[in-house]
mmCIF file of C-alpha atoms and ligand atoms in Angstrom:
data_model
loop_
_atom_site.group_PDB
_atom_site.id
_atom_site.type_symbol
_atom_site.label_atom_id
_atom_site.label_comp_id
_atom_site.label_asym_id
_atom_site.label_seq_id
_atom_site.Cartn_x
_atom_site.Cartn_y
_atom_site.Cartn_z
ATOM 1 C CA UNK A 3 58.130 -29.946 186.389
ATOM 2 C CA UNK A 4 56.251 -28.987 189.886
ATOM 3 C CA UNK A 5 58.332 -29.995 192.690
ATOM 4 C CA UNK A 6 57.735 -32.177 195.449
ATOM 5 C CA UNK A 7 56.949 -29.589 198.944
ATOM 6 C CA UNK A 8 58.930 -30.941 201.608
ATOM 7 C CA UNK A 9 56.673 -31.491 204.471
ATOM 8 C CA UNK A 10 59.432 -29.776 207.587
ATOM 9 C CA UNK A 11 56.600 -30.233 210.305
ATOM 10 C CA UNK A 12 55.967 -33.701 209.266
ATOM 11 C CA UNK A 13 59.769 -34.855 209.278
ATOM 12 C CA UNK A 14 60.360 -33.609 212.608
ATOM 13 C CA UNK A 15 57.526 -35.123 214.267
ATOM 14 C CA UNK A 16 59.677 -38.483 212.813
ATOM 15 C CA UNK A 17 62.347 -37.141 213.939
ATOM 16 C CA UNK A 18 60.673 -35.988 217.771
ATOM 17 C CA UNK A 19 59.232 -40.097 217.497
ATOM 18 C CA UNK A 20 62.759 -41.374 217.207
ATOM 19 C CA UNK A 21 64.024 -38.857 220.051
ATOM 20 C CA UNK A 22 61.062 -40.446 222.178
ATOM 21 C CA UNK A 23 61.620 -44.025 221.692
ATOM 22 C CA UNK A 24 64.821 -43.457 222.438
ATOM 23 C CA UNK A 25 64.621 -41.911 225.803
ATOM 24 C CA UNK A 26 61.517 -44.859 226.403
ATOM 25 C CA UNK A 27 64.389 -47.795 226.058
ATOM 26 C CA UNK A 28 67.230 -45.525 227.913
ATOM 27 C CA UNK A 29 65.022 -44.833 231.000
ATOM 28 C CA UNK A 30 63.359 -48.168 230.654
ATOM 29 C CA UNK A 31 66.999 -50.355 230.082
ATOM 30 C CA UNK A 32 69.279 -47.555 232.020
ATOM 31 C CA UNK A 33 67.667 -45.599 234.361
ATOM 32 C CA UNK A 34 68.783 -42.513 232.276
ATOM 33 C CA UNK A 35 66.661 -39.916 231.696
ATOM 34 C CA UNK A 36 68.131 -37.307 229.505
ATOM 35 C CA UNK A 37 68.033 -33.767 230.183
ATOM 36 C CA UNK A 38 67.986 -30.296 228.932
ATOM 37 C CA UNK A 39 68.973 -27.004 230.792
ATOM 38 C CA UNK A 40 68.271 -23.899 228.394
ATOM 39 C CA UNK A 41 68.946 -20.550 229.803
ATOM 40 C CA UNK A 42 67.432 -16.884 228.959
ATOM 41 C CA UNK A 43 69.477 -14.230 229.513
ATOM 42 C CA UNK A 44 67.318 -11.075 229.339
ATOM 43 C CA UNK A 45 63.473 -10.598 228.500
ATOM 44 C CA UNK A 46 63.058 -10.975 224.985
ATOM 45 C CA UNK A 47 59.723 -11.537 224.127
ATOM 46 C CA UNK A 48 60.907 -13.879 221.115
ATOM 47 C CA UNK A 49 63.224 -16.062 223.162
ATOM 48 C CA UNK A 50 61.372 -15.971 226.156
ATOM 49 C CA UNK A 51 58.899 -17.742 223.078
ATOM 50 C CA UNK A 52 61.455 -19.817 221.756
ATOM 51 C CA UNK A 53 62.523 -21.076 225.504
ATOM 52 C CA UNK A 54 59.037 -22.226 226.344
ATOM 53 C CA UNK A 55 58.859 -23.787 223.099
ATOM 54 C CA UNK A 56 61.811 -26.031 223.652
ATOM 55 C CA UNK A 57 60.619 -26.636 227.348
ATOM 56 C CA UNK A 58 57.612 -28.045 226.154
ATOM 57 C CA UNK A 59 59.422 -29.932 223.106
ATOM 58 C CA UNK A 60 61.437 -31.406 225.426
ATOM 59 C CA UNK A 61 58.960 -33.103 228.148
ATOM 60 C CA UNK A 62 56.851 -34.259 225.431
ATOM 61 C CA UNK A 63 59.553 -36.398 224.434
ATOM 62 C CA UNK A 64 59.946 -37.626 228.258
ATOM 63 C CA UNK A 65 62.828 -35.756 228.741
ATOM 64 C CA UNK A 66 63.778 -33.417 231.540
ATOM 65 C CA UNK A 67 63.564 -29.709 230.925
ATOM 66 C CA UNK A 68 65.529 -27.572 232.896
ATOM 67 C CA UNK A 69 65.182 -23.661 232.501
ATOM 68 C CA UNK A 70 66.936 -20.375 234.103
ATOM 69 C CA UNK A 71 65.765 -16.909 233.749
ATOM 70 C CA UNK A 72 68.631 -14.657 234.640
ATOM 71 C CA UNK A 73 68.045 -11.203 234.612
ATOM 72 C CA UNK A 74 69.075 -8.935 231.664
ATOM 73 C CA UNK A 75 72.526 -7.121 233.681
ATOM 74 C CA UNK A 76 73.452 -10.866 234.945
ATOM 75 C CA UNK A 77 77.432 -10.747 235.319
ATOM 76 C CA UNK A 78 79.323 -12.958 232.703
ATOM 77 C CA UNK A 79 81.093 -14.309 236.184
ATOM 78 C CA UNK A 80 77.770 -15.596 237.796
ATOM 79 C CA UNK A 81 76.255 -16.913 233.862
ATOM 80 C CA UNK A 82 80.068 -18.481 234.165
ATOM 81 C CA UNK A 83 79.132 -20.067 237.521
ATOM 82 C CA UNK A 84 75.671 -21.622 236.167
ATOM 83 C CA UNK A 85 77.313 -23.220 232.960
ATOM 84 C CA UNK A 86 79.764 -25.379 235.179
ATOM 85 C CA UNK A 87 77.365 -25.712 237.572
ATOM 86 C CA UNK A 88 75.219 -27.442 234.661
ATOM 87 C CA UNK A 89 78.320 -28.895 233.134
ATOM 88 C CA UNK A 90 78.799 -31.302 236.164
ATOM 89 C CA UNK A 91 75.084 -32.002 236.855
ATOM 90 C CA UNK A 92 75.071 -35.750 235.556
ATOM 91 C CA UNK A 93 71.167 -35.169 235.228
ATOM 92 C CA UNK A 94 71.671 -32.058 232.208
ATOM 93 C CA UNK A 95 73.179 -33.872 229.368
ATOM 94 C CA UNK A 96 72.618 -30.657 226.896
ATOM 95 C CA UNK A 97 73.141 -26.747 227.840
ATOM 96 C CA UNK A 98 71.655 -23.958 225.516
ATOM 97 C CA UNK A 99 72.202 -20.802 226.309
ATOM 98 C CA UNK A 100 69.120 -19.022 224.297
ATOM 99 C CA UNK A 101 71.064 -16.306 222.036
ATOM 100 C CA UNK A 102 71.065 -13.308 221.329
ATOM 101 C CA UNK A 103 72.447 -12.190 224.746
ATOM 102 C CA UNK A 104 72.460 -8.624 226.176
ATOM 103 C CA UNK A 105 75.875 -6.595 224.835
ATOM 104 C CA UNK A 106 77.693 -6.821 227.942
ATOM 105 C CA UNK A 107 77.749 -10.768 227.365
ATOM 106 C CA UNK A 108 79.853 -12.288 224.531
ATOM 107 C CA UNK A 109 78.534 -15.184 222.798
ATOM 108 C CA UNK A 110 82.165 -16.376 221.657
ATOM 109 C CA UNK A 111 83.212 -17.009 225.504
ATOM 110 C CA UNK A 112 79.927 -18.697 226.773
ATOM 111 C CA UNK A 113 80.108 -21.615 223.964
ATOM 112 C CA UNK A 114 83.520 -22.130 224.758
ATOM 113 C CA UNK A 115 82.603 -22.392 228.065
ATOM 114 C CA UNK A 116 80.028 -25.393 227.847
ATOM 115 C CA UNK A 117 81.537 -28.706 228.345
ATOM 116 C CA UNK A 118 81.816 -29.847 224.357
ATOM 117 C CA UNK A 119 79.896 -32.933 225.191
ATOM 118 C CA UNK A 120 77.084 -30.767 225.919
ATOM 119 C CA UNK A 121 77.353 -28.253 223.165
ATOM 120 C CA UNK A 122 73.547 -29.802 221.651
ATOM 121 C CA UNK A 123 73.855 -26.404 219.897
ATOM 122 C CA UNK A 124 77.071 -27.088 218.438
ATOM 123 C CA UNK A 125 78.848 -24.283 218.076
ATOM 124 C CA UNK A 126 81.771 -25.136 219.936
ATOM 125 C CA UNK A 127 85.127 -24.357 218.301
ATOM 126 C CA UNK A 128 85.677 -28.212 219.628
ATOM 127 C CA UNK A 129 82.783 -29.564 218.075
ATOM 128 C CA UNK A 130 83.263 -27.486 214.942
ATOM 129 C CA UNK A 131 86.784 -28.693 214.680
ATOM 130 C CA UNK A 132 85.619 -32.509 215.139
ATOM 131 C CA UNK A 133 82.863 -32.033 212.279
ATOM 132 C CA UNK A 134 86.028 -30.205 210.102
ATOM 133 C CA UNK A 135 88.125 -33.312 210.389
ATOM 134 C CA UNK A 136 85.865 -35.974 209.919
ATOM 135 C CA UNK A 137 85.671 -36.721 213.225
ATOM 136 C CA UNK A 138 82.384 -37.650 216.235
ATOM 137 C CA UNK A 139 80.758 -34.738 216.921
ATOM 138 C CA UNK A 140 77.844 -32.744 217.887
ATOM 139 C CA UNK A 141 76.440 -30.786 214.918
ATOM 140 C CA UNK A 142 74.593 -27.442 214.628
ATOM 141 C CA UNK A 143 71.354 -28.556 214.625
ATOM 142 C CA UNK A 144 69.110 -26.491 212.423
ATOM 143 C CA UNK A 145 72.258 -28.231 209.584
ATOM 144 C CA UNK A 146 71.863 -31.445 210.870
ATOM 145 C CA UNK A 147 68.016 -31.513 210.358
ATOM 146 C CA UNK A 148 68.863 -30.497 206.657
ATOM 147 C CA UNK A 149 70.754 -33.067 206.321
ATOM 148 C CA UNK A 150 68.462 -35.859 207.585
ATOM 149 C CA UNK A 151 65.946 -34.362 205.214
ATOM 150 C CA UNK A 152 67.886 -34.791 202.272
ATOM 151 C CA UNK A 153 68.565 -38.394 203.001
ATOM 152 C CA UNK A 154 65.320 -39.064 203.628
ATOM 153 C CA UNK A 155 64.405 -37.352 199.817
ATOM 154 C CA UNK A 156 67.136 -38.495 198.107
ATOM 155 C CA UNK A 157 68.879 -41.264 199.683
ATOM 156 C CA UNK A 158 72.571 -41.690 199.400
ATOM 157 C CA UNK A 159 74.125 -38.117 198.754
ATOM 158 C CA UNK A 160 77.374 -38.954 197.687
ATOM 159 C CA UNK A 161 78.980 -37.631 194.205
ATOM 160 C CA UNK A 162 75.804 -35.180 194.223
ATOM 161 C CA UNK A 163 76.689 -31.418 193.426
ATOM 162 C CA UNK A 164 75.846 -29.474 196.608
ATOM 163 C CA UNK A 165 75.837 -25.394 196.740
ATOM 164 C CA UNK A 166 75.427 -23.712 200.356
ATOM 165 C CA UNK A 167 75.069 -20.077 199.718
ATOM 166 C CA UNK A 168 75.754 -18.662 202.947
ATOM 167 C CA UNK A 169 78.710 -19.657 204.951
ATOM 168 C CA UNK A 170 77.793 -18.290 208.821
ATOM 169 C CA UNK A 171 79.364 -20.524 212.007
ATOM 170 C CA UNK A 172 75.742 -21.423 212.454
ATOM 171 C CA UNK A 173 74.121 -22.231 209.178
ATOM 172 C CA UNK A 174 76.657 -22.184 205.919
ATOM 173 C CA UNK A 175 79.914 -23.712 207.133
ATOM 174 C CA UNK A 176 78.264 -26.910 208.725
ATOM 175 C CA UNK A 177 75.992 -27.624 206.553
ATOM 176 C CA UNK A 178 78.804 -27.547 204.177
ATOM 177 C CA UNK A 179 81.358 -29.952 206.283
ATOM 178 C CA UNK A 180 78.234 -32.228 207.116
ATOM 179 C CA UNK A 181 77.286 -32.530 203.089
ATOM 180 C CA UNK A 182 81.085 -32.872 202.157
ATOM 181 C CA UNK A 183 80.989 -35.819 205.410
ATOM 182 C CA UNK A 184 78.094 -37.666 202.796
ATOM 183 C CA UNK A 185 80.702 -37.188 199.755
ATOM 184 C CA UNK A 186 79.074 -34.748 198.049
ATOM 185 C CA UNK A 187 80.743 -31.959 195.685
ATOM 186 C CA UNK A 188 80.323 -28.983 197.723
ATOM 187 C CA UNK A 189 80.562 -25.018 196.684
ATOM 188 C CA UNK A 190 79.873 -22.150 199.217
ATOM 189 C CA UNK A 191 78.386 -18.866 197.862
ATOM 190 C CA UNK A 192 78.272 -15.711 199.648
ATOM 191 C CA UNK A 193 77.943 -12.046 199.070
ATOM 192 C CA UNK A 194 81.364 -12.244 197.213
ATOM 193 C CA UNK A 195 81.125 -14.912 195.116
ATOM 194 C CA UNK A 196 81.219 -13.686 191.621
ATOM 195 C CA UNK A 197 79.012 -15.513 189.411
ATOM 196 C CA UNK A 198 76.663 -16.686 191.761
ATOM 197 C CA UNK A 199 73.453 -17.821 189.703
ATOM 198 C CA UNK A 200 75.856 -19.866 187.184
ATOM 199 C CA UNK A 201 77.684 -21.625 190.606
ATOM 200 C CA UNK A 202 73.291 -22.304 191.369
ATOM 201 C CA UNK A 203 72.758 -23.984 188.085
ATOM 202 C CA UNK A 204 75.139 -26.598 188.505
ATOM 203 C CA UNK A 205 73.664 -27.979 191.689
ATOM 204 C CA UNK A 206 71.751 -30.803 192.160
ATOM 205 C CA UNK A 207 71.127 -30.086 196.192
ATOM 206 C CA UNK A 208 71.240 -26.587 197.049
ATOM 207 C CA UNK A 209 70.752 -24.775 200.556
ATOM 208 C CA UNK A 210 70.376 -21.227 200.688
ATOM 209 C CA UNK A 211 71.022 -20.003 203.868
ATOM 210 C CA UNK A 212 71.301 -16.477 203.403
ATOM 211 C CA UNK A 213 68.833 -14.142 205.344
ATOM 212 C CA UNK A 214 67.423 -12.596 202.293
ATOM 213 C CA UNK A 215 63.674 -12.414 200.959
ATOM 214 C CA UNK A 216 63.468 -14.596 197.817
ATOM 215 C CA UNK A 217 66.827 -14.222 196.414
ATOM 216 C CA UNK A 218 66.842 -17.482 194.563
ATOM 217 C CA UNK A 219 64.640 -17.419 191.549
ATOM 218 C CA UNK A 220 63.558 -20.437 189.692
ATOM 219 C CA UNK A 221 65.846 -19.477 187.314
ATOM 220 C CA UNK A 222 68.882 -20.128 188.900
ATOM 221 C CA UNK A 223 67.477 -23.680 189.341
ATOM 222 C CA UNK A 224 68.888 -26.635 187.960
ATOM 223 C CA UNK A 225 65.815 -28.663 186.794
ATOM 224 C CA UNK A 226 64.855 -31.451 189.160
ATOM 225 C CA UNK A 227 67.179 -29.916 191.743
ATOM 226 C CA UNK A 228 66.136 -30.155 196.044
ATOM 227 C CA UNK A 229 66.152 -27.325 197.673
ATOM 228 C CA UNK A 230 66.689 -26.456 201.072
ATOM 229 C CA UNK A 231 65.627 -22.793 202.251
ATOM 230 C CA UNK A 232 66.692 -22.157 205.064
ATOM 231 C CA UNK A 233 66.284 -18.337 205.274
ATOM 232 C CA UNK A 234 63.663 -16.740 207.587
ATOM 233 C CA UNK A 235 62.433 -13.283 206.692
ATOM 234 C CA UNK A 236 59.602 -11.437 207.490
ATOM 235 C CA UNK A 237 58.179 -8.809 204.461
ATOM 236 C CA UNK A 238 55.322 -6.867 204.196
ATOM 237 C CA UNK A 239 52.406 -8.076 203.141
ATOM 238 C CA UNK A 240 49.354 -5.631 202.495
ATOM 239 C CA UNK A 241 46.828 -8.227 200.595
ATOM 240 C CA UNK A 242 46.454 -9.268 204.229
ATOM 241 C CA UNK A 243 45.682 -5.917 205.464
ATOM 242 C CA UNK A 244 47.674 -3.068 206.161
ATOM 243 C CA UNK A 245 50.502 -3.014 208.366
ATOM 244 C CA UNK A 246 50.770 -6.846 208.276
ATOM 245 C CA UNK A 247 53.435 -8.887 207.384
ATOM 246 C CA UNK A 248 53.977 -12.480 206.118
ATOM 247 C CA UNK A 249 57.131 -14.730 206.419
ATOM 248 C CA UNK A 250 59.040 -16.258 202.858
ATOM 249 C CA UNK A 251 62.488 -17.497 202.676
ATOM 250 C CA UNK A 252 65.547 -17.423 200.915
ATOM 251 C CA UNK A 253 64.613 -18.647 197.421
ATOM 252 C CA UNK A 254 61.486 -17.687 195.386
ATOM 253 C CA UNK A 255 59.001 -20.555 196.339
ATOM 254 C CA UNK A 256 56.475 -20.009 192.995
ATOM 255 C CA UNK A 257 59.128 -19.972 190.638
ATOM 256 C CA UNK A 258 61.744 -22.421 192.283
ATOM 257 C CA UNK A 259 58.879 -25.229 192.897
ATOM 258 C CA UNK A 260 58.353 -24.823 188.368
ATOM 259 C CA UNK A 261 61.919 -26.329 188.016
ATOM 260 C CA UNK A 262 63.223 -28.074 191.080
ATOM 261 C CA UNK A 263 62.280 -31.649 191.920
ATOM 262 C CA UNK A 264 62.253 -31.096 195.930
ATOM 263 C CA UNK A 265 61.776 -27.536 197.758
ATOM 264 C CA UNK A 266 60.780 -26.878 201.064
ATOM 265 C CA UNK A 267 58.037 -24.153 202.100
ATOM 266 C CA UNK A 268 58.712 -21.414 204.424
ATOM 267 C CA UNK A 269 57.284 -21.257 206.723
ATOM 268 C CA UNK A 270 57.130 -25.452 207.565
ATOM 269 C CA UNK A 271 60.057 -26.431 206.060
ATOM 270 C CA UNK A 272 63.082 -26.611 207.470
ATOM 271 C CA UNK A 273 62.357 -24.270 210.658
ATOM 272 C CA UNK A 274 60.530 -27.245 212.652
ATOM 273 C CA UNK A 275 63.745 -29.437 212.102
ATOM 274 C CA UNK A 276 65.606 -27.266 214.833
ATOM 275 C CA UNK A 277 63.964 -27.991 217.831
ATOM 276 C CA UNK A 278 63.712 -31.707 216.629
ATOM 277 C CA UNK A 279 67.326 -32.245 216.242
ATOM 278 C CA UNK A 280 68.047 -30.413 219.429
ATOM 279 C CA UNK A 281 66.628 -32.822 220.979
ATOM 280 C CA UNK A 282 68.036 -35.518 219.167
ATOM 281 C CA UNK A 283 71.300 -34.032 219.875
ATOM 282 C CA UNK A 284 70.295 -34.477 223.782
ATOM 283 C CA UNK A 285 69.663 -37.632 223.490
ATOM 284 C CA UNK A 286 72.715 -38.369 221.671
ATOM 285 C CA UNK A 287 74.733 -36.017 223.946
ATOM 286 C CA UNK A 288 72.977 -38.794 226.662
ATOM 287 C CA UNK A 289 74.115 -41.836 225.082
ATOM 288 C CA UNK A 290 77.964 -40.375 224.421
ATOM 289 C CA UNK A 291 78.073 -39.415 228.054
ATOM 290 C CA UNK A 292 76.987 -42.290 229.702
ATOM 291 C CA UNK A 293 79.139 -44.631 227.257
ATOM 292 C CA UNK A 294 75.887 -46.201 225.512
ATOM 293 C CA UNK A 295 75.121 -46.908 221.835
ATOM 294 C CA UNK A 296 73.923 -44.357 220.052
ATOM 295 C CA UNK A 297 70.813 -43.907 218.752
ATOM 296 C CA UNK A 298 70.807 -45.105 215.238
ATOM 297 C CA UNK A 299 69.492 -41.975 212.480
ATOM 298 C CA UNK A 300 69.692 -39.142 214.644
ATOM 299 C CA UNK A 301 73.427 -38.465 214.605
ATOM 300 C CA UNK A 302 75.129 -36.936 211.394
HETATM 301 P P1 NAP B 403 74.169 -14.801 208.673
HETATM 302 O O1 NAP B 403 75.067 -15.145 209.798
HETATM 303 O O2 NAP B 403 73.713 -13.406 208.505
HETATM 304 O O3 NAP B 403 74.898 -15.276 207.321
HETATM 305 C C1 NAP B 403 74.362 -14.946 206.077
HETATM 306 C C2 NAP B 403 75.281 -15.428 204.983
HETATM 307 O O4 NAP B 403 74.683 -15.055 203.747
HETATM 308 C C3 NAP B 403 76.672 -14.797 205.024
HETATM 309 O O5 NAP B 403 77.654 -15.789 204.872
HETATM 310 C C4 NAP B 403 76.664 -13.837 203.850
HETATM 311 O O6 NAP B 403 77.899 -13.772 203.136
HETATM 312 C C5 NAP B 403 75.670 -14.489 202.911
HETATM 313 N N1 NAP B 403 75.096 -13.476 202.024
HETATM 314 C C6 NAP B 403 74.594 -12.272 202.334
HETATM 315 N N2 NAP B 403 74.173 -11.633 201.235
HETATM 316 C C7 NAP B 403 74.442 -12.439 200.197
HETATM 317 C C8 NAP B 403 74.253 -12.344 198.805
HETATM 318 N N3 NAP B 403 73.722 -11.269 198.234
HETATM 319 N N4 NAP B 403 74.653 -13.378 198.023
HETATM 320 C C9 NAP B 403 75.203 -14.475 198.577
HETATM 321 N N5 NAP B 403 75.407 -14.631 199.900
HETATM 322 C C10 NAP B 403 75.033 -13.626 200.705
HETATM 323 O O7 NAP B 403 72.843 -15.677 208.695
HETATM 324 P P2 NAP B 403 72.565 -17.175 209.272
HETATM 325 O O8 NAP B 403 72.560 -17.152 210.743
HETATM 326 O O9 NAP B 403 73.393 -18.166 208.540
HETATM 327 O O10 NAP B 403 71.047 -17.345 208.807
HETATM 328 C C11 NAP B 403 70.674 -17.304 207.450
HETATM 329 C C12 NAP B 403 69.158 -17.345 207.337
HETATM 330 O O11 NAP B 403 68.700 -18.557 207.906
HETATM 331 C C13 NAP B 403 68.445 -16.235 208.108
HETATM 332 O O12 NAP B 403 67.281 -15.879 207.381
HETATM 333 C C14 NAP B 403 68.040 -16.901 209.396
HETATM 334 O O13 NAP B 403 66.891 -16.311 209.985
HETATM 335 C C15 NAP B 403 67.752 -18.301 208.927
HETATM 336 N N6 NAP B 403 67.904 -19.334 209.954
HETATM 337 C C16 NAP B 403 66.883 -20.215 210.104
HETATM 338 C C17 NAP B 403 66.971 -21.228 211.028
HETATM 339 C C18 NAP B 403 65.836 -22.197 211.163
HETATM 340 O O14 NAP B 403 65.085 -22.381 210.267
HETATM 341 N N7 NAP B 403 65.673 -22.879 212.235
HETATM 342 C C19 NAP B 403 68.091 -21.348 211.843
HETATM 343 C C20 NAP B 403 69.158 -20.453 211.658
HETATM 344 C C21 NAP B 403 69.040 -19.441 210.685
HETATM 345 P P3 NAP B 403 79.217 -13.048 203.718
HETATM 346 O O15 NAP B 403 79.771 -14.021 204.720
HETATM 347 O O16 NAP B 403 80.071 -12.880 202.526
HETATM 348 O O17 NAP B 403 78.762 -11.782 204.351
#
């Protein structure tokens, strides 16, 4: 068998069409035009990258982009100050604050900080605790594109076998609770889990979320298995010169794609869902706010 390569950048421009019909009807029936405020603590060159990036995501979906630079030895008091500043703005219906921060920051207290209803990130111990019990919430989003991907390949997920190996705040654990929410069996590996290519085999949906190069080998695959590699990693890569580098994943794309029925490249699999559910979480963060319907296929 040669699986089917999920097409990531493809899906998401769906998913960034939805977001934008959307915010058409709520500015055309409401008056509402959903916004963004994303803030960059600090001058890394790879979030200062990422922030632009979401800028520009944002406005082409006719939303409103709102960015702040602070400077790297910003005081958590006057970050503080911002956040509620943006928390009562009724025109910023979703507040990221760009991570990692400087040391003197702690990531913990800012999330906690954001108003819940404007966690798009979702990482709140509120909106984590909503997902946990079954309850409305705003998920993580680079899990809840995952998610809508696997609908969209398989349909109804419930009764499937589901391993997450990897069980971080932002990756593992809600990807878990959201395929667990679609009644699926679910297992989560990590680095303790004893037997960890046998708990692989059994799975018909697997997510590896881990953070290291090609861990997964096709044979660890159950045949006609989808899976959903999430992990970014950059390795060297001298048949493109020296010095140079090229990005792979979590699994082992040649030999997975023999066995499974479903895999997604990296890179252009699942890393172009972020962004697209962020701002589906925006405009669902609009919606929830303003007491309006939500959209329909953008929500877990
Ligand atoms: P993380 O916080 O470092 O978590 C990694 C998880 O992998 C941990 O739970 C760890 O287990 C587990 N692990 C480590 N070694 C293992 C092993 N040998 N066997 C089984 N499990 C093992 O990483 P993360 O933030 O979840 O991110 C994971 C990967 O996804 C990274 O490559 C990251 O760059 C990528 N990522 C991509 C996107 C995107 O595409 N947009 C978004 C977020 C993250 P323990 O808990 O036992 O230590």
């Amino acid at each position: 068998m040669t699986a089917e390569i999920l097409d990531g950048k493809a899906f998401a421009a769906e998913i960034r069409g939805k977001v934008a019909e959307h915010v058409t009807r709520l500015m055309a029936d409401h008056d509402l035009q959903p916004g963004l405020a994303v803030v960059l603590v600090g001058e890394d060159p790879a979030s200062e990258v990422y922030v632009r990036n979401k800028g520009i995501a944002t406005r082409e979906c006719g939303m409103k982009s709102v960015e702040h630079k602070l400077p790297a030895d910003t005081p958590a008091e006057d970050l503080y100050a911002l956040i509620d500043q943006l928390n009562a703005d009724p025109s910023v219906h979703g507040i990221l604050v760009q991570f990692p921060v400087p040391d003197h920051l702690s990531e913990t207290e800012i999330v906690s900080r954001i108003d819940p209803a404007k966690d798009v990130d979702g990482l709140s111990v509120t909106n984590a605790g909503l997902l946990a019990s079954g309850q409305k919430t705003m998920a993580s989003c680079t899990p809840l594109g995952c998610l809508m991907l696997l609908r969209a390949t398989l349909g109804n997920l419930s009764g499937k076998d589901a391993v997450v190996i990897g069980r971080s705040n932002l990756v593992g654990k809600p990807m878990a609770q959201l395929l667990l929410r679609d009644s699926c069996t679910v297992t989560i590996a990590h680095s303790r889990t004893a037997d960890i290519a046998e708990t692989v085999r059994r799975a018909d949906i697997v997510v590896a979320a881990v953070g290291r190069p090609q861990m997964v080998p096709g044979d660890w695959i159950k045949p006609g298995a989808c899976v959903i590699d999430v992990g970014i990693n950059r390795i060297p890569a001298p048949e493109k010169g020296e010095g140079k580098t090229r990005l792979v994943g979590d699994v082992d794309f040649d030999s997975a794609r023999q066995v499974a029925g479903y895999i997604t490249p990296v890179p252009g699999g699942v890393g172009p869902l972020t962004i697209a559910c962020l701002l589906a979480n925006t405009v669902t963060a609009a919606c929830r706010i303003n007491g309006l319907d939500e959209p329909e296929g953008l929500t877990a």
